[in-house]
Short mmCIF file of C-alpha atoms in Angstrom, two decimals:
data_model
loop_
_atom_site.label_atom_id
_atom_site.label_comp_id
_atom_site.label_asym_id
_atom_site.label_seq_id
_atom_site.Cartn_x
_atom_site.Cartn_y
_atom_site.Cartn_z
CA UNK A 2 10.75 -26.13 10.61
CA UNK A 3 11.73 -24.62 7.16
CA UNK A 4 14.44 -22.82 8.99
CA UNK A 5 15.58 -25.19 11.08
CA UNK A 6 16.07 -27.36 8.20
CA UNK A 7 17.93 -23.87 6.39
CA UNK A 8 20.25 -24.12 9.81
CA UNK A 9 20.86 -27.96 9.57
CA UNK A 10 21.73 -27.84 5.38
CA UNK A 11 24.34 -25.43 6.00
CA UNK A 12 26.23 -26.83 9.20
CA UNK A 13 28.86 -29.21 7.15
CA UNK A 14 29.73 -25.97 5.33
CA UNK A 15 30.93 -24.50 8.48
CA UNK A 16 32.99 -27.40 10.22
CA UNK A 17 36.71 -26.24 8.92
CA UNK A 18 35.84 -22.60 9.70
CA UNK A 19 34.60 -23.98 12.82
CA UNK A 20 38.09 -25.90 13.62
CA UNK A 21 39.85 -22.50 13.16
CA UNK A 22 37.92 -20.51 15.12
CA UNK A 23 39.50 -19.01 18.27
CA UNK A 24 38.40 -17.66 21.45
CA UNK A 25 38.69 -13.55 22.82
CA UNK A 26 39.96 -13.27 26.10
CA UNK A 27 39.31 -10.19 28.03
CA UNK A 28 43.27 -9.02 27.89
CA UNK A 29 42.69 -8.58 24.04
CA UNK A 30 40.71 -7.32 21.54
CA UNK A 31 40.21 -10.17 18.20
CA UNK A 32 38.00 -10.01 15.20
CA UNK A 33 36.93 -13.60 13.56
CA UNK A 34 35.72 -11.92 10.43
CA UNK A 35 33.80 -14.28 7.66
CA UNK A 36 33.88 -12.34 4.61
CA UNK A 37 33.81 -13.63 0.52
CA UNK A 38 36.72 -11.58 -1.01
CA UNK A 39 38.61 -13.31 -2.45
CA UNK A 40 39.98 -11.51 -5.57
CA UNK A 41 42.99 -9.33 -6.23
CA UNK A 42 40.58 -6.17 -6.27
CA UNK A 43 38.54 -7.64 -3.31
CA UNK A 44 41.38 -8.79 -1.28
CA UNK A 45 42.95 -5.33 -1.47
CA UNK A 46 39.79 -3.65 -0.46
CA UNK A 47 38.95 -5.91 2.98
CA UNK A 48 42.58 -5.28 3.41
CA UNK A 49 42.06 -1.91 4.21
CA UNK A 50 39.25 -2.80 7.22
CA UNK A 51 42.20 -4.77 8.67
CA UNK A 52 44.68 -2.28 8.77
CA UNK A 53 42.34 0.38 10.61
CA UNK A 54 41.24 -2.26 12.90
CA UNK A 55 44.92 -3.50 13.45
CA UNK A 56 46.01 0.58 13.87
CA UNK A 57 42.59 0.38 16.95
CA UNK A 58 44.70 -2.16 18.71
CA UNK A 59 42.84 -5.34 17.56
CA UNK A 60 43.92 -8.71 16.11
CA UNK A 61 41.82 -9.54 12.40
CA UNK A 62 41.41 -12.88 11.63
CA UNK A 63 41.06 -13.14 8.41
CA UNK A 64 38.62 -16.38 7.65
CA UNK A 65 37.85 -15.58 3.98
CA UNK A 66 35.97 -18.13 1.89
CA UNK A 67 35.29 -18.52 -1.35
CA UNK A 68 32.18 -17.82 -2.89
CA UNK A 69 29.67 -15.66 -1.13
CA UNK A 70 26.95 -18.56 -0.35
CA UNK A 71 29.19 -20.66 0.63
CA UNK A 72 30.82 -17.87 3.02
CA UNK A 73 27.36 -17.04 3.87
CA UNK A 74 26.23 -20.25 5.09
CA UNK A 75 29.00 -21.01 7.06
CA UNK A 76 28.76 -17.89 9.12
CA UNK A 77 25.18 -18.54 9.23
CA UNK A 78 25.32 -22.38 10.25
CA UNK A 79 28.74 -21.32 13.06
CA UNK A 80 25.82 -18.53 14.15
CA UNK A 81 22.91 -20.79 15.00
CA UNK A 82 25.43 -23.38 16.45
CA UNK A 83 26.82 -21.19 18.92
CA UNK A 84 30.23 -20.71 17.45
CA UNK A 85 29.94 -17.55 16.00
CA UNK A 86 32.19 -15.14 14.24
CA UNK A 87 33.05 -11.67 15.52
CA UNK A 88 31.59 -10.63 12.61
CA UNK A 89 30.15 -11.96 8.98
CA UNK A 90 29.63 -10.26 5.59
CA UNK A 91 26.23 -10.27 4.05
CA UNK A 92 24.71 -8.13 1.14
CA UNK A 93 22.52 -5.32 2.00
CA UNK A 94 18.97 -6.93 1.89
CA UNK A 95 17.12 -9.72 3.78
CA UNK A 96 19.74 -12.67 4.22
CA UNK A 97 19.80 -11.44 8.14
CA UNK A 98 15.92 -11.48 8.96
CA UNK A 99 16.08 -14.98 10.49
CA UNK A 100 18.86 -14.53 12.67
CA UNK A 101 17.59 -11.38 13.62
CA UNK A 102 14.25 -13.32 14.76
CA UNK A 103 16.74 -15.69 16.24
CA UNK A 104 17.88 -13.14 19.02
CA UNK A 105 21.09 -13.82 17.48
CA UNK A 106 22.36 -10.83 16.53
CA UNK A 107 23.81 -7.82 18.32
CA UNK A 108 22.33 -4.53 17.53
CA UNK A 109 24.28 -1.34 16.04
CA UNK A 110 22.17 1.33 16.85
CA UNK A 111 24.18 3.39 19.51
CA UNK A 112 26.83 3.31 17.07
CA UNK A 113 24.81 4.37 14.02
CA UNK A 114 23.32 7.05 16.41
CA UNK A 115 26.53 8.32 17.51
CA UNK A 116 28.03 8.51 13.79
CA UNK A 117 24.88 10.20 12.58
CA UNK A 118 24.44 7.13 9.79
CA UNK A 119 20.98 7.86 9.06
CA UNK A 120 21.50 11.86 8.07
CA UNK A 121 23.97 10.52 5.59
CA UNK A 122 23.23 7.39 4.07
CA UNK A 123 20.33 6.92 1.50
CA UNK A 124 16.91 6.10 2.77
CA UNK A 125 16.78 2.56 0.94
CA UNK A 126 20.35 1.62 2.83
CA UNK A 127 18.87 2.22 6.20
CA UNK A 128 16.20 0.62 5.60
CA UNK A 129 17.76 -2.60 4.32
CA UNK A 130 19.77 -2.47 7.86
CA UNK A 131 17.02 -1.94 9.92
CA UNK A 132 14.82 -4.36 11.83
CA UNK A 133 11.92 -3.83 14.31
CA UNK A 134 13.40 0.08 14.52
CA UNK A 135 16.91 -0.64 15.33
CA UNK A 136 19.94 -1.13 12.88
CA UNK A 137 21.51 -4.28 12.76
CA UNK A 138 24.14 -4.24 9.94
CA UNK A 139 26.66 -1.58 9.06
CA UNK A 140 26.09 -0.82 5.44
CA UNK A 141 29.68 -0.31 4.18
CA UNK A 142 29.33 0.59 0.35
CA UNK A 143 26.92 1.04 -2.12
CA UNK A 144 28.02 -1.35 -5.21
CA UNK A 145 25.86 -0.42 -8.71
CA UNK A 146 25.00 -3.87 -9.84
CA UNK A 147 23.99 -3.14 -13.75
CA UNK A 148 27.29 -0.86 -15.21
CA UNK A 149 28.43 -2.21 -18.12
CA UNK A 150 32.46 -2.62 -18.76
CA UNK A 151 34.39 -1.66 -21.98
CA UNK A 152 37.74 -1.56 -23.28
CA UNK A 153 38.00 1.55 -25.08
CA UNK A 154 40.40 0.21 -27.66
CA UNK A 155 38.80 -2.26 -28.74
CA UNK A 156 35.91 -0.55 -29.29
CA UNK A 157 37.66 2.50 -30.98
CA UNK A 158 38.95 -0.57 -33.10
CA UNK A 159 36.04 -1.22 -34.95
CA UNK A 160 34.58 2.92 -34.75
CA UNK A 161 32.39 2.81 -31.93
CA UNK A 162 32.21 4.89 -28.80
CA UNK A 163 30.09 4.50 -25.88
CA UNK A 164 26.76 2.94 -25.89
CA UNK A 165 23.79 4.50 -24.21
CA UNK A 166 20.90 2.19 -24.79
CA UNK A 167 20.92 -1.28 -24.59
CA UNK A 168 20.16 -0.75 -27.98
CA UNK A 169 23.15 0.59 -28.79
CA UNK A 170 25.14 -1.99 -26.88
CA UNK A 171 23.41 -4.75 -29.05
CA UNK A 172 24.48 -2.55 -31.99
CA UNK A 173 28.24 -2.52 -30.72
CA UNK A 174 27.85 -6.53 -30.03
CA UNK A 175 27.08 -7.12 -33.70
CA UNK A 176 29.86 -5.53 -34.88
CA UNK A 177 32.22 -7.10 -32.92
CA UNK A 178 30.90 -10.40 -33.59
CA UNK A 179 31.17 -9.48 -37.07
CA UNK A 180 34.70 -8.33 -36.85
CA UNK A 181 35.76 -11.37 -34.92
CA UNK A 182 38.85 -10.38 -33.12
CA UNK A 183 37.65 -10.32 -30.00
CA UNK A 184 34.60 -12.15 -27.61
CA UNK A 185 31.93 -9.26 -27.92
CA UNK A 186 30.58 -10.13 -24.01
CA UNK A 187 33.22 -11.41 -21.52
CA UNK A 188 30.57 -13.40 -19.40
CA UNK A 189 30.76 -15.70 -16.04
CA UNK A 190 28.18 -18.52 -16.54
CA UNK A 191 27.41 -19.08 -12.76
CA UNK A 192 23.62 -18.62 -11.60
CA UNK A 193 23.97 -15.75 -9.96
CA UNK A 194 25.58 -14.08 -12.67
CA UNK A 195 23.26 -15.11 -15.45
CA UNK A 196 20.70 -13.55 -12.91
CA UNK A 197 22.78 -10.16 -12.68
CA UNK A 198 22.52 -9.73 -16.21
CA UNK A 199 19.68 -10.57 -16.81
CA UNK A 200 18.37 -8.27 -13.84
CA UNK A 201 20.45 -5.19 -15.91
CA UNK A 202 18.60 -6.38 -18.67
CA UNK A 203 15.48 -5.82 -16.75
CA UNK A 204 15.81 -2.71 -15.40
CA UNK A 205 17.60 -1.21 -18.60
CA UNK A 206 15.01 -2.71 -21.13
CA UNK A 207 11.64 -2.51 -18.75
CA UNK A 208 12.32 -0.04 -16.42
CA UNK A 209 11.86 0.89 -13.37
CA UNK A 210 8.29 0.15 -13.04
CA UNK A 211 9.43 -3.54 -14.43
CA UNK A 212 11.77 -3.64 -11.48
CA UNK A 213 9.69 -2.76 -8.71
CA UNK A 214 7.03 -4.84 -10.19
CA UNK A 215 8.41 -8.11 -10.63
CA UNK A 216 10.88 -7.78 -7.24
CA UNK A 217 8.76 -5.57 -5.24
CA UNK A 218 5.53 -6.40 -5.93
CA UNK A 219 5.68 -9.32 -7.01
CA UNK A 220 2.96 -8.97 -9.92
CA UNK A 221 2.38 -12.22 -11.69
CA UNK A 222 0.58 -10.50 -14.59
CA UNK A 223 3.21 -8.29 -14.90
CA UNK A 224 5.23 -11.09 -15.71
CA UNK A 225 3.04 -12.37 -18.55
CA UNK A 226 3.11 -9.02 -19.95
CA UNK A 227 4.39 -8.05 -23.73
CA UNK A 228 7.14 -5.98 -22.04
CA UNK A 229 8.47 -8.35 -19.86
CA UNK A 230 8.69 -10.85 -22.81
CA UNK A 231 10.62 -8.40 -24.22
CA UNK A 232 13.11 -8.18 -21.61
CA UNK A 233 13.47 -11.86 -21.96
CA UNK A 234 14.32 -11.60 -25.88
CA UNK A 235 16.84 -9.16 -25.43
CA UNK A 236 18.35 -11.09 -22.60
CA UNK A 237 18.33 -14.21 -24.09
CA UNK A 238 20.04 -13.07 -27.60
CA UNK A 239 22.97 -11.67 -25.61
CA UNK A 240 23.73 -15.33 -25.62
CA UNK A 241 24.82 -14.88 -29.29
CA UNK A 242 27.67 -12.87 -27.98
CA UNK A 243 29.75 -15.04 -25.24
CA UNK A 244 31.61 -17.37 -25.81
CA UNK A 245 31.97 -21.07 -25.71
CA UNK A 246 34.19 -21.05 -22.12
CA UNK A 247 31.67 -19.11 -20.45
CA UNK A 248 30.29 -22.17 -18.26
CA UNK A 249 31.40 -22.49 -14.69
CA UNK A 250 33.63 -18.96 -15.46
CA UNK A 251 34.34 -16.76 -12.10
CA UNK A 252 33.20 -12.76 -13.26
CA UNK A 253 36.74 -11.80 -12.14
CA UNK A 254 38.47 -13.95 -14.83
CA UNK A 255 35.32 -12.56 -17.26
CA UNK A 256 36.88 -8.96 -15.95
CA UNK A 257 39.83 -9.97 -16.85
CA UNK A 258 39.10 -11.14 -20.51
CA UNK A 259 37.99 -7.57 -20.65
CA UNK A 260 40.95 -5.71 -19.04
CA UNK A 261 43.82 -7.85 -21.37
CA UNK A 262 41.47 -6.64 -24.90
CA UNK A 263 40.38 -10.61 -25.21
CA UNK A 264 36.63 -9.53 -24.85
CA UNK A 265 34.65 -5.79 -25.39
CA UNK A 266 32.57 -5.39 -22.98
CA UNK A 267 31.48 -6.94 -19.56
CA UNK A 268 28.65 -6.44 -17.76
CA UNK A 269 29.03 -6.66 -13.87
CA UNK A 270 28.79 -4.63 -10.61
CA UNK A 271 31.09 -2.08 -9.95
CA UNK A 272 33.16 -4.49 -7.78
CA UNK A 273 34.33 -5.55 -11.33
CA UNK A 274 36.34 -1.84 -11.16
CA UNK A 275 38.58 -3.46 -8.72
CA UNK A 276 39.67 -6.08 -10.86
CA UNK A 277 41.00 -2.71 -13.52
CA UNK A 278 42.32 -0.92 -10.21
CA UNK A 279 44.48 -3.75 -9.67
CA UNK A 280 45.88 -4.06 -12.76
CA UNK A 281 46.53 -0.67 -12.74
CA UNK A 282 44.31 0.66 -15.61
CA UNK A 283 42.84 4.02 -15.96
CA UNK A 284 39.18 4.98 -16.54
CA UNK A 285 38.10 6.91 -19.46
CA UNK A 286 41.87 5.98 -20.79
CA UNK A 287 41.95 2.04 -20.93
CA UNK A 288 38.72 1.39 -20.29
CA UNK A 289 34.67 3.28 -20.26
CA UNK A 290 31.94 2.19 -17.65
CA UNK A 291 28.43 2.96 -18.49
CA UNK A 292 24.33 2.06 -17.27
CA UNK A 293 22.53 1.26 -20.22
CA UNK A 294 18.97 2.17 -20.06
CA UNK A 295 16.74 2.59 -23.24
CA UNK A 296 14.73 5.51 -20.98
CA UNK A 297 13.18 5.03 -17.42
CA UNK A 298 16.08 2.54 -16.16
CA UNK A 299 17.64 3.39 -12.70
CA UNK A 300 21.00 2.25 -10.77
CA UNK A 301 20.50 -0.66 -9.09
CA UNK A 302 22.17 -0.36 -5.57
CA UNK A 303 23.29 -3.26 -3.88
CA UNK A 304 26.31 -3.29 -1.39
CA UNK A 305 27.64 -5.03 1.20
CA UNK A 306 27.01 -5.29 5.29
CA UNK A 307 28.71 -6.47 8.29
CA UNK A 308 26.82 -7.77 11.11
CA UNK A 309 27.50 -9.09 14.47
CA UNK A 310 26.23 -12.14 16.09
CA UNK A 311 25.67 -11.69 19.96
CA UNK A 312 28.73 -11.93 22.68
CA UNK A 313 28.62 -12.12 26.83
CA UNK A 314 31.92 -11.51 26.23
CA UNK A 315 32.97 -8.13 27.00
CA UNK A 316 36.27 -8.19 24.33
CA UNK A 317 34.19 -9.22 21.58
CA UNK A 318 31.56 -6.63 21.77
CA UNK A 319 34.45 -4.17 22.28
CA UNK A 320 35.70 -5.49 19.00
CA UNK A 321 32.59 -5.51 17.37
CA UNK A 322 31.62 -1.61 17.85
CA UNK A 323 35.16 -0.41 17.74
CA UNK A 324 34.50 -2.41 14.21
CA UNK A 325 31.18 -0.89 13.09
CA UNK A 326 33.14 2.72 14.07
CA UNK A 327 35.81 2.37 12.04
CA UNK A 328 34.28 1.03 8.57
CA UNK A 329 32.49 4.09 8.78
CA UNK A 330 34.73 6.28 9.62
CA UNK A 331 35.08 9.20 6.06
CA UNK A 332 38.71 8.05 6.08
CA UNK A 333 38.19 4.12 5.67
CA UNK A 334 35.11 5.00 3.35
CA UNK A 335 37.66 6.67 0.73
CA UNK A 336 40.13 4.66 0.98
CA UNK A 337 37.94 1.21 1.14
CA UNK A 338 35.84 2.53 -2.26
CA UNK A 339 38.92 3.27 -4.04
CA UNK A 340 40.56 -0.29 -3.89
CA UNK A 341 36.97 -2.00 -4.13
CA UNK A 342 35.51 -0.05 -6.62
CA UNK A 343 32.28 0.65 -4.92
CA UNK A 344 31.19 4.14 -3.56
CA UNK A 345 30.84 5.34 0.05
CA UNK A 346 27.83 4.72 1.90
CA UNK A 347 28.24 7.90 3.41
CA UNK A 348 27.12 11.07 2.05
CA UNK A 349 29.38 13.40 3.48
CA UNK A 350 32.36 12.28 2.73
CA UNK A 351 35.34 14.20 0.47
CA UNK A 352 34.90 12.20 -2.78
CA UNK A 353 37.39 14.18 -4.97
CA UNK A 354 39.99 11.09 -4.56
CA UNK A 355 37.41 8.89 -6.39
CA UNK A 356 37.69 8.07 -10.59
CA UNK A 357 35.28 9.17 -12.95
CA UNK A 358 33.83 6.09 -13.02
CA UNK A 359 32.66 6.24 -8.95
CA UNK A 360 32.00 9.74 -9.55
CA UNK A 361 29.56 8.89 -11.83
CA UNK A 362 27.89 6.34 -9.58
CA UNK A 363 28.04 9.43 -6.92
CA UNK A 364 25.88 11.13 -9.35
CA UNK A 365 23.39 8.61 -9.77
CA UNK A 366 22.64 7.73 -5.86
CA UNK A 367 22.29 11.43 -5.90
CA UNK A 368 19.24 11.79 -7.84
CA UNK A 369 16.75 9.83 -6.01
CA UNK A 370 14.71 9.11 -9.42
CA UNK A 371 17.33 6.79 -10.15
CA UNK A 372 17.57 5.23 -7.23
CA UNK A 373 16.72 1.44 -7.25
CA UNK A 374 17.02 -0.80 -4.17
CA UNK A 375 18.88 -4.28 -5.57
CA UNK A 376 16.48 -7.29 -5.68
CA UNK A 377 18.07 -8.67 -2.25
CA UNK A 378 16.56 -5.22 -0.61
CA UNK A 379 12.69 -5.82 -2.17
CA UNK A 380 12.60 -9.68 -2.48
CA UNK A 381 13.41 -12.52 0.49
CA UNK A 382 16.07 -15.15 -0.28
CA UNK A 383 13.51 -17.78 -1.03
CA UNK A 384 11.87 -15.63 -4.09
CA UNK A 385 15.39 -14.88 -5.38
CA UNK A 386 16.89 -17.74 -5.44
CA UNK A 387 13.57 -19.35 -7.70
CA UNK A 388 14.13 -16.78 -10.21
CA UNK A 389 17.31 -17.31 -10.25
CA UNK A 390 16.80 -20.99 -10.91
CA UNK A 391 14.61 -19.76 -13.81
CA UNK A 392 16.68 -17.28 -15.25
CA UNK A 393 19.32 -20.37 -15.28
CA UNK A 394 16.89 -22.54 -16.73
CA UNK A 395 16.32 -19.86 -19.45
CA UNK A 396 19.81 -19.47 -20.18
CA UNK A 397 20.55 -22.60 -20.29
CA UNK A 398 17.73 -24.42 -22.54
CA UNK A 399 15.85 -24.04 -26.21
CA UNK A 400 12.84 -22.18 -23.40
CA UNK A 401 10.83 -19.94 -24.88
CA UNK A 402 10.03 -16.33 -24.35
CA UNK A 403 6.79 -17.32 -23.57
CA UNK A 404 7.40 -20.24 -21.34
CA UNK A 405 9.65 -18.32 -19.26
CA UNK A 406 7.16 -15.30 -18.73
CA UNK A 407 4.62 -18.61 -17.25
CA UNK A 408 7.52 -19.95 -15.55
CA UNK A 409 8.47 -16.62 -13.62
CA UNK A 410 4.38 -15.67 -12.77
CA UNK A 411 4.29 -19.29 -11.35
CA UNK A 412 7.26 -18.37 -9.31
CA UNK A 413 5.77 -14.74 -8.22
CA UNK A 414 2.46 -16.45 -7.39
CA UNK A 415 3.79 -19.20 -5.23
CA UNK A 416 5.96 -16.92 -2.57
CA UNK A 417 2.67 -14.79 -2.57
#
């Protein structure tokens, strides 16, 4: 019933996309394809799945919408209505179990098996794709979620170089704010992205033990504990450091305060890299890009997936594997990472092309000690979207450390 009701929230969402929607005959091949990118950096990166797919012979239609729930649940609702997409973006994680359980989704395993996907992708990636021992999303990235953003002159301005530690950062922060040319943390007050901060805060401050614990486990105690009160301190006096227009802010116009030296530092997933591509900034010259941990932190990987509701049609499923193919192809990955600002999924790929800033990343998915599935791969959409509603809470209010750590074990205990 809880799902049906999911379904039923959603369908309103979907109504325009709906209206636009067209039909594949069997003379031609057409891709419908939901996605959420909607930003200069973003818009040049799903460009690049268009072209290749154009180059195949196909048709894109390009149905973007803004804001990835609300893309989400239209794709979903369309889905479960029978009007589905060709295909939908989701984040790596759990946001396709029901529609998996559904029967509504198409299965990607002869392609995976044919491309070799699961000699060359990390262990945590397949798994996130995988259902009942068959893939059903094409994991098309890996996006870090904690980096942390700089521009280099304005730090150089007031003598400092790179931080390390969050401690360091906080060091950096002061100064700035001290100084007070500049907003010290160029932040996007939206839910989601008080949650992404404060899950870098988490993994940087309390570790990865902290991570898996809270996400993964789901330890209640754990969340009562002196050093996850900690975390919340240090996340909640970052709040010092943004400024008053941070409400309702998107993170690309946060990026952006970042890129034009209006704001120090940023912190954001890597698909904020896009966002300096575009403008046509060079890392380790205009700006740094850094994961703070004060000593057993980890790189949180997150990403982005395609999957593909089911088709009698024999057009769309053409269209829908010769899709899955080519986002994989080594070719798409390179050029797809460099626009986005993410890093191949794919381990055998020639990376040379990428900055030092993905090369970096590179080097972190490559030690598997550093490795840390994103909360969307350990935790189900219900859990994370009730700490997020905490964090916000948090955030937002005079809440104590301590009633936040009892807020966030009653959360953990009740999707037990």
């Amino acid at each position: 019933m809880m799902k049906r009701a999911l379904f039923a929230s959603v369908a309103i969402a979907a109504m325009a996309l709906s209206l636009a929607a067209r039909p594949v005959s069997a003379e031609e091949m057409k891709a419908e394809v939901i996605h959420w990118w909607t930003s200069g950096g973003e818009a040049a990166a799903v460009k690049v799945f268009a072209d290749q797919f154009t180059k195949a012979g196909g048709t894109w239609i390009d149905s973007a919408v803004a804001g990835a729930a609300n893309a989400r649940n239209a794709a979903i609702s369309r889905t479960v209505s029978g009007n589905p997409p060709t295909a939908m973006q989701l984040n790596t994680g759990k946001q396709f179990d029901d529609l998996v359980e559904g029967d509504l989704l198409a299965d990607v395993d002869a392609v995976a098996t044919e491309g070799n996907w699961k000699g060359v992708m990390p262990a945590a990636i397949i798994a996130a794709a995988t259902r009942n021992g068959k893939m059903y999303a094409v994991p098309i990235n890996i996006h870090g979620q904690n980096w942390l953003w700089y521009n280099k002159a304005v730090l150089a301005s007031i003598g400092a170089t790179e931080p390390k530690t969050w401690n360091d950062a906080i060091a950096i922060l002061d100064k700035l704010k001290a100084d007070g040319k500049v907003i010290p943390l160029a932040f996007s007050g939206q839910k989601n992205w008080e949650q992404n901060l404060f899950n870098s805060v988490m993994i940087g401050v309390g570790g990865a033990q902290m991570w898996t614990g809270i996400l993964g486990k789901r330890d209640a105690a754990l969340a009562q504990s002196a050093e996850f009160k900690q975390v919340a301190v240090t996340y909640k006096k970052l709040k010092d450091y943004v400024d008053a227009g941070a409400p309702g802010r998107n993170w690309n116009d946060a990026t952006n305060m970042v890129i034009q030296g209006k704001a120090g530092m940023q912190i954001m997933g890597d698909w904020a890299k896009g966002e300096f591509v575009a403008a046509g900034k060079v890392p380790e010259k205009d700006y740094g890009c850094t994961v703070l941990s004060n000593g057993s932190g980890g790189y949180v990987m997150g990403g982005d997936v395609f999957v593909f509701p089911k088709s009698k049609d024999p057009a769309t499923t053409k269209a829908q594997m010769t899709l899955a193919r080519l986002m994989l192809t080594p070719e798409t990955q390179i050029q797809f990472a460099l626009k986005k600002g993410s890093i191949p999924v794919r381990s055998d790929v020639d990376t040379s092309a990428l900055d030092a800033c993905a090369q970096k990343g590179m080097r972190y998915v490559a030690d598997k000690a550093q490795q840390m599935p994103s909360g969307d791969m350990l935790a189900p959409p219900a859990l994370i979207g009730a700490l997020q509603d905490a964090i916000s809470q948090y955030w937002n209010t005079d809440m104590s450390a301590d009633e936040f750590s009892a807020k966030v074990a009653t959360v953990l205990k009740s999707q037990e």
